[in-house]
mmCIF file of C-alpha atoms in Angstrom:
data_model
loop_
_atom_site.group_PDB
_atom_site.id
_atom_site.type_symbol
_atom_site.label_atom_id
_atom_site.label_comp_id
_atom_site.label_asym_id
_atom_site.label_seq_id
_atom_site.Cartn_x
_atom_site.Cartn_y
_atom_site.Cartn_z
ATOM 1 C CA MET A 132 13.776 10.397 -21.761
ATOM 2 C CA ARG A 133 13.472 7.811 -19.047
ATOM 3 C CA LEU A 134 10.115 7.814 -17.313
ATOM 4 C CA SER A 135 10.140 6.683 -13.686
ATOM 5 C CA CYS A 136 6.868 6.506 -11.821
ATOM 6 C CA THR A 137 4.920 4.203 -9.553
ATOM 7 C CA VAL A 138 2.132 2.284 -11.281
ATOM 8 C CA ASN A 139 -0.384 0.401 -9.174
ATOM 9 C CA GLY A 140 2.030 0.499 -6.241
ATOM 10 C CA THR A 141 5.040 -0.813 -8.183
ATOM 11 C CA PRO A 142 8.000 1.376 -9.218
ATOM 12 C CA ARG A 143 8.321 1.305 -13.020
ATOM 13 C CA GLN A 144 10.823 2.687 -15.530
ATOM 14 C CA VAL A 145 10.467 3.058 -19.276
ATOM 15 C CA ASP A 146 13.287 4.234 -21.531
ATOM 16 C CA ASP A 147 13.150 6.258 -24.742
ATOM 17 C CA VAL A 148 9.851 7.941 -23.948
ATOM 18 C CA TRP A 149 9.149 11.006 -26.010
ATOM 19 C CA GLU A 150 8.043 13.859 -23.701
ATOM 20 C CA GLY A 151 4.895 14.414 -25.760
ATOM 21 C CA GLU A 152 3.875 10.766 -25.785
ATOM 22 C CA SER A 153 0.624 10.275 -23.905
ATOM 23 C CA LEU A 154 0.503 8.519 -20.571
ATOM 24 C CA LEU A 155 -2.160 6.288 -22.106
ATOM 25 C CA TYR A 156 0.211 5.124 -24.847
ATOM 26 C CA VAL A 157 2.992 4.446 -22.345
ATOM 27 C CA LEU A 158 0.685 2.469 -20.044
ATOM 28 C CA ARG A 159 -0.780 0.374 -22.849
ATOM 29 C CA GLU A 160 2.107 -0.087 -25.254
ATOM 30 C CA ARG A 161 5.240 0.249 -23.163
ATOM 31 C CA MET A 162 4.117 -1.088 -19.786
ATOM 32 C CA GLY A 163 1.733 -3.774 -21.009
ATOM 33 C CA LEU A 164 -1.313 -2.449 -19.149
ATOM 34 C CA PRO A 165 -4.094 -2.493 -21.757
ATOM 35 C CA GLY A 166 -6.987 -1.945 -19.347
ATOM 36 C CA SER A 167 -7.369 1.764 -20.024
ATOM 37 C CA LYS A 168 -8.861 2.131 -23.488
ATOM 38 C CA ASN A 169 -7.886 4.434 -26.335
ATOM 39 C CA ALA A 170 -11.124 5.720 -27.826
ATOM 40 C CA CYS A 171 -11.238 9.439 -28.562
ATOM 41 C CA GLU A 172 -7.732 10.740 -27.785
ATOM 42 C CA GLN A 173 -9.390 14.042 -26.833
ATOM 43 C CA GLY A 174 -10.472 13.542 -23.233
ATOM 44 C CA GLU A 175 -14.130 13.391 -24.212
ATOM 45 C CA CYS A 176 -15.106 9.772 -23.556
ATOM 46 C CA GLY A 177 -13.475 8.830 -20.239
ATOM 47 C CA SER A 178 -12.470 5.316 -21.320
ATOM 48 C CA CYS A 179 -8.821 6.060 -20.495
ATOM 49 C CA THR A 180 -9.448 7.355 -16.959
ATOM 50 C CA VAL A 181 -6.653 6.570 -14.495
ATOM 51 C CA TYR A 182 -5.548 7.982 -11.177
ATOM 52 C CA LEU A 183 -2.624 10.405 -11.167
ATOM 53 C CA ASP A 184 -1.526 11.110 -7.597
ATOM 54 C CA GLY A 185 -4.958 9.955 -6.449
ATOM 55 C CA LEU A 186 -7.007 12.120 -8.809
ATOM 56 C CA PRO A 187 -8.849 10.772 -11.850
ATOM 57 C CA VAL A 188 -7.497 12.066 -15.179
ATOM 58 C CA CYS A 189 -7.892 11.189 -18.842
ATOM 59 C CA ALA A 190 -4.594 9.485 -19.614
ATOM 60 C CA CYS A 191 -4.888 10.454 -23.289
ATOM 61 C CA LEU A 192 -4.492 14.113 -22.264
ATOM 62 C CA VAL A 193 -1.547 13.635 -19.907
ATOM 63 C CA ALA A 194 1.889 13.806 -21.472
ATOM 64 C CA ALA A 195 3.960 10.867 -20.254
ATOM 65 C CA GLY A 196 6.618 13.252 -18.909
ATOM 66 C CA GLN A 197 4.031 14.694 -16.520
ATOM 67 C CA ALA A 198 3.918 11.339 -14.722
ATOM 68 C CA GLN A 199 7.616 11.507 -13.827
ATOM 69 C CA GLY A 200 8.027 10.649 -10.136
ATOM 70 C CA ARG A 201 4.281 10.402 -9.587
ATOM 71 C CA GLU A 202 1.777 7.715 -8.612
ATOM 72 C CA VAL A 203 -0.393 6.251 -11.367
ATOM 73 C CA GLY A 204 -3.309 3.933 -10.688
ATOM 74 C CA THR A 205 -5.017 1.991 -13.470
ATOM 75 C CA VAL A 206 -8.060 -0.234 -13.645
ATOM 76 C CA GLU A 207 -5.689 -3.201 -13.319
ATOM 77 C CA GLY A 208 -4.687 -1.867 -9.894
ATOM 78 C CA LEU A 209 -8.205 -1.808 -8.441
ATOM 79 C CA ALA A 210 -7.949 -5.457 -7.418
ATOM 80 C CA PRO A 211 -4.248 -6.342 -7.292
ATOM 81 C CA ALA A 212 -4.823 -9.614 -5.434
ATOM 82 C CA GLY A 213 -6.493 -11.114 -8.497
ATOM 83 C CA GLU A 214 -9.976 -10.948 -7.023
ATOM 84 C CA LEU A 215 -12.661 -8.589 -8.209
ATOM 85 C CA HIS A 216 -12.901 -5.196 -6.538
ATOM 86 C CA PRO A 217 -16.410 -4.480 -5.143
ATOM 87 C CA VAL A 218 -16.965 -1.970 -7.962
ATOM 88 C CA GLN A 219 -16.040 -4.571 -10.584
ATOM 89 C CA GLN A 220 -18.294 -7.163 -8.932
ATOM 90 C CA ALA A 221 -21.201 -4.704 -8.805
ATOM 91 C CA PHE A 222 -20.825 -3.883 -12.507
ATOM 92 C CA LEU A 223 -20.928 -7.587 -13.368
ATOM 93 C CA GLU A 224 -23.921 -8.330 -11.152
ATOM 94 C CA ALA A 225 -25.909 -5.311 -12.337
ATOM 95 C CA GLY A 226 -25.293 -6.147 -15.997
ATOM 96 C CA ALA A 227 -23.513 -2.833 -16.542
ATOM 97 C CA VAL A 228 -20.777 -4.376 -18.686
ATOM 98 C CA GLN A 229 -21.581 -4.705 -22.370
ATOM 99 C CA CYS A 230 -18.849 -4.307 -24.984
ATOM 100 C CA GLY A 231 -16.400 -3.311 -22.254
ATOM 101 C CA PHE A 232 -14.785 -0.368 -24.001
ATOM 102 C CA CYS A 233 -16.057 2.258 -21.560
ATOM 103 C CA THR A 234 -15.919 -0.047 -18.549
ATOM 104 C CA PRO A 235 -12.353 0.679 -17.315
ATOM 105 C CA GLY A 236 -13.009 4.416 -17.144
ATOM 106 C CA LEU A 237 -16.383 3.896 -15.496
ATOM 107 C CA LEU A 238 -14.806 1.586 -12.907
ATOM 108 C CA VAL A 239 -12.121 4.122 -11.997
ATOM 109 C CA ALA A 240 -14.636 6.994 -11.884
ATOM 110 C CA THR A 241 -16.990 4.918 -9.722
ATOM 111 C CA ASP A 242 -14.188 3.883 -7.385
ATOM 112 C CA ASP A 243 -13.199 7.526 -6.991
ATOM 113 C CA LEU A 244 -16.768 8.643 -6.255
ATOM 114 C CA VAL A 245 -17.520 5.845 -3.801
ATOM 115 C CA THR A 246 -14.167 6.229 -2.005
ATOM 116 C CA ARG A 247 -14.696 9.991 -1.581
ATOM 117 C CA SER A 248 -18.271 9.457 -0.371
ATOM 118 C CA ARG A 249 -17.189 6.785 2.120
ATOM 119 C CA ALA A 250 -14.531 9.133 3.505
ATOM 120 C CA GLU A 251 -17.365 11.556 4.249
ATOM 121 C CA GLY A 252 -19.437 8.782 5.864
ATOM 122 C CA ARG A 253 -22.183 8.679 3.261
ATOM 123 C CA THR A 254 -23.286 7.064 0.018
ATOM 124 C CA PRO A 255 -23.563 9.213 -3.115
ATOM 125 C CA ALA A 256 -26.933 10.590 -4.200
ATOM 126 C CA ASP A 257 -28.173 9.899 -7.730
ATOM 127 C CA ALA A 258 -27.414 13.440 -8.915
ATOM 128 C CA GLU A 259 -23.870 13.079 -7.601
ATOM 129 C CA ILE A 260 -23.464 9.741 -9.389
ATOM 130 C CA ARG A 261 -24.637 11.252 -12.665
ATOM 131 C CA GLU A 262 -22.247 14.176 -12.272
ATOM 132 C CA ALA A 263 -19.295 11.917 -11.399
ATOM 133 C CA LEU A 264 -19.913 9.779 -14.488
ATOM 134 C CA ALA A 265 -20.733 12.660 -16.851
ATOM 135 C CA GLY A 266 -17.290 12.442 -18.454
ATOM 136 C CA ASN A 267 -17.719 8.766 -19.337
ATOM 137 C CA LEU A 268 -19.563 7.885 -22.512
ATOM 138 C CA CYS A 269 -21.177 4.525 -23.173
ATOM 139 C CA ARG A 270 -22.751 3.691 -26.511
ATOM 140 C CA CYS A 271 -24.159 0.302 -25.522
ATOM 141 C CA THR A 272 -26.330 0.951 -22.473
ATOM 142 C CA GLY A 273 -29.042 3.333 -21.410
ATOM 143 C CA TYR A 274 -26.921 4.062 -18.314
ATOM 144 C CA GLU A 275 -29.550 2.692 -15.890
ATOM 145 C CA LYS A 276 -27.600 -0.526 -15.296
ATOM 146 C CA ILE A 277 -24.452 1.542 -14.781
ATOM 147 C CA LEU A 278 -26.258 3.679 -12.196
ATOM 148 C CA ASP A 279 -27.559 0.501 -10.547
ATOM 149 C CA ALA A 280 -23.985 -0.822 -10.402
ATOM 150 C CA VAL A 281 -22.690 2.369 -8.784
ATOM 151 C CA ARG A 282 -25.463 2.270 -6.181
ATOM 152 C CA LEU A 283 -24.739 -1.403 -5.475
ATOM 153 C CA ALA A 284 -20.996 -0.771 -5.161
ATOM 154 C CA ALA A 285 -21.605 2.194 -2.855
ATOM 155 C CA ASP A 286 -23.913 0.149 -0.631
ATOM 156 C CA ARG A 287 -21.513 -2.773 -0.442
ATOM 157 C CA MET A 288 -18.478 -0.629 0.219
ATOM 158 C CA ALA A 289 -20.429 1.095 2.997
ATOM 159 C CA GLY A 290 -21.095 -2.291 4.599
ATOM 160 C CA ASP A 291 -24.582 -3.038 3.238
ATOM 161 C CA PRO A 292 -24.461 -6.666 1.941
ATOM 162 C CA ARG A 293 -27.191 -6.249 -0.729
#
């Protein structure tokens, strides 16, 4: 089948896609977008998190055919101008990036949380941050630096220059 969808704001087409092929495989191997990582292939780790029509999903669990005609957003699309997105910058500054395997999923999940919170005119509470990131596993950190990064990103995106 031919898959036609919009990825990071750009219309894309891929031919000869098997309907059962995962969206993750198509993004990484057929579209050349390796940012989302392939770790568990079971939706347990969150490293493959992308946006599908504005909602975060595990791309390893989405059949490529389900993306037909839809909007897909990847970690590569967070900062299309080539500069770091505030979430990416916060993760770097807080030391929340270690091996980098979980980082793409954490960045997308954080962006989703902070964007939703900003739309409600608030910054997320710690319990809300923990819940939003519960589907993202990291084997390198104790999560405190990740939580610090989310708080920093939320503050900056709310206008606090910290």
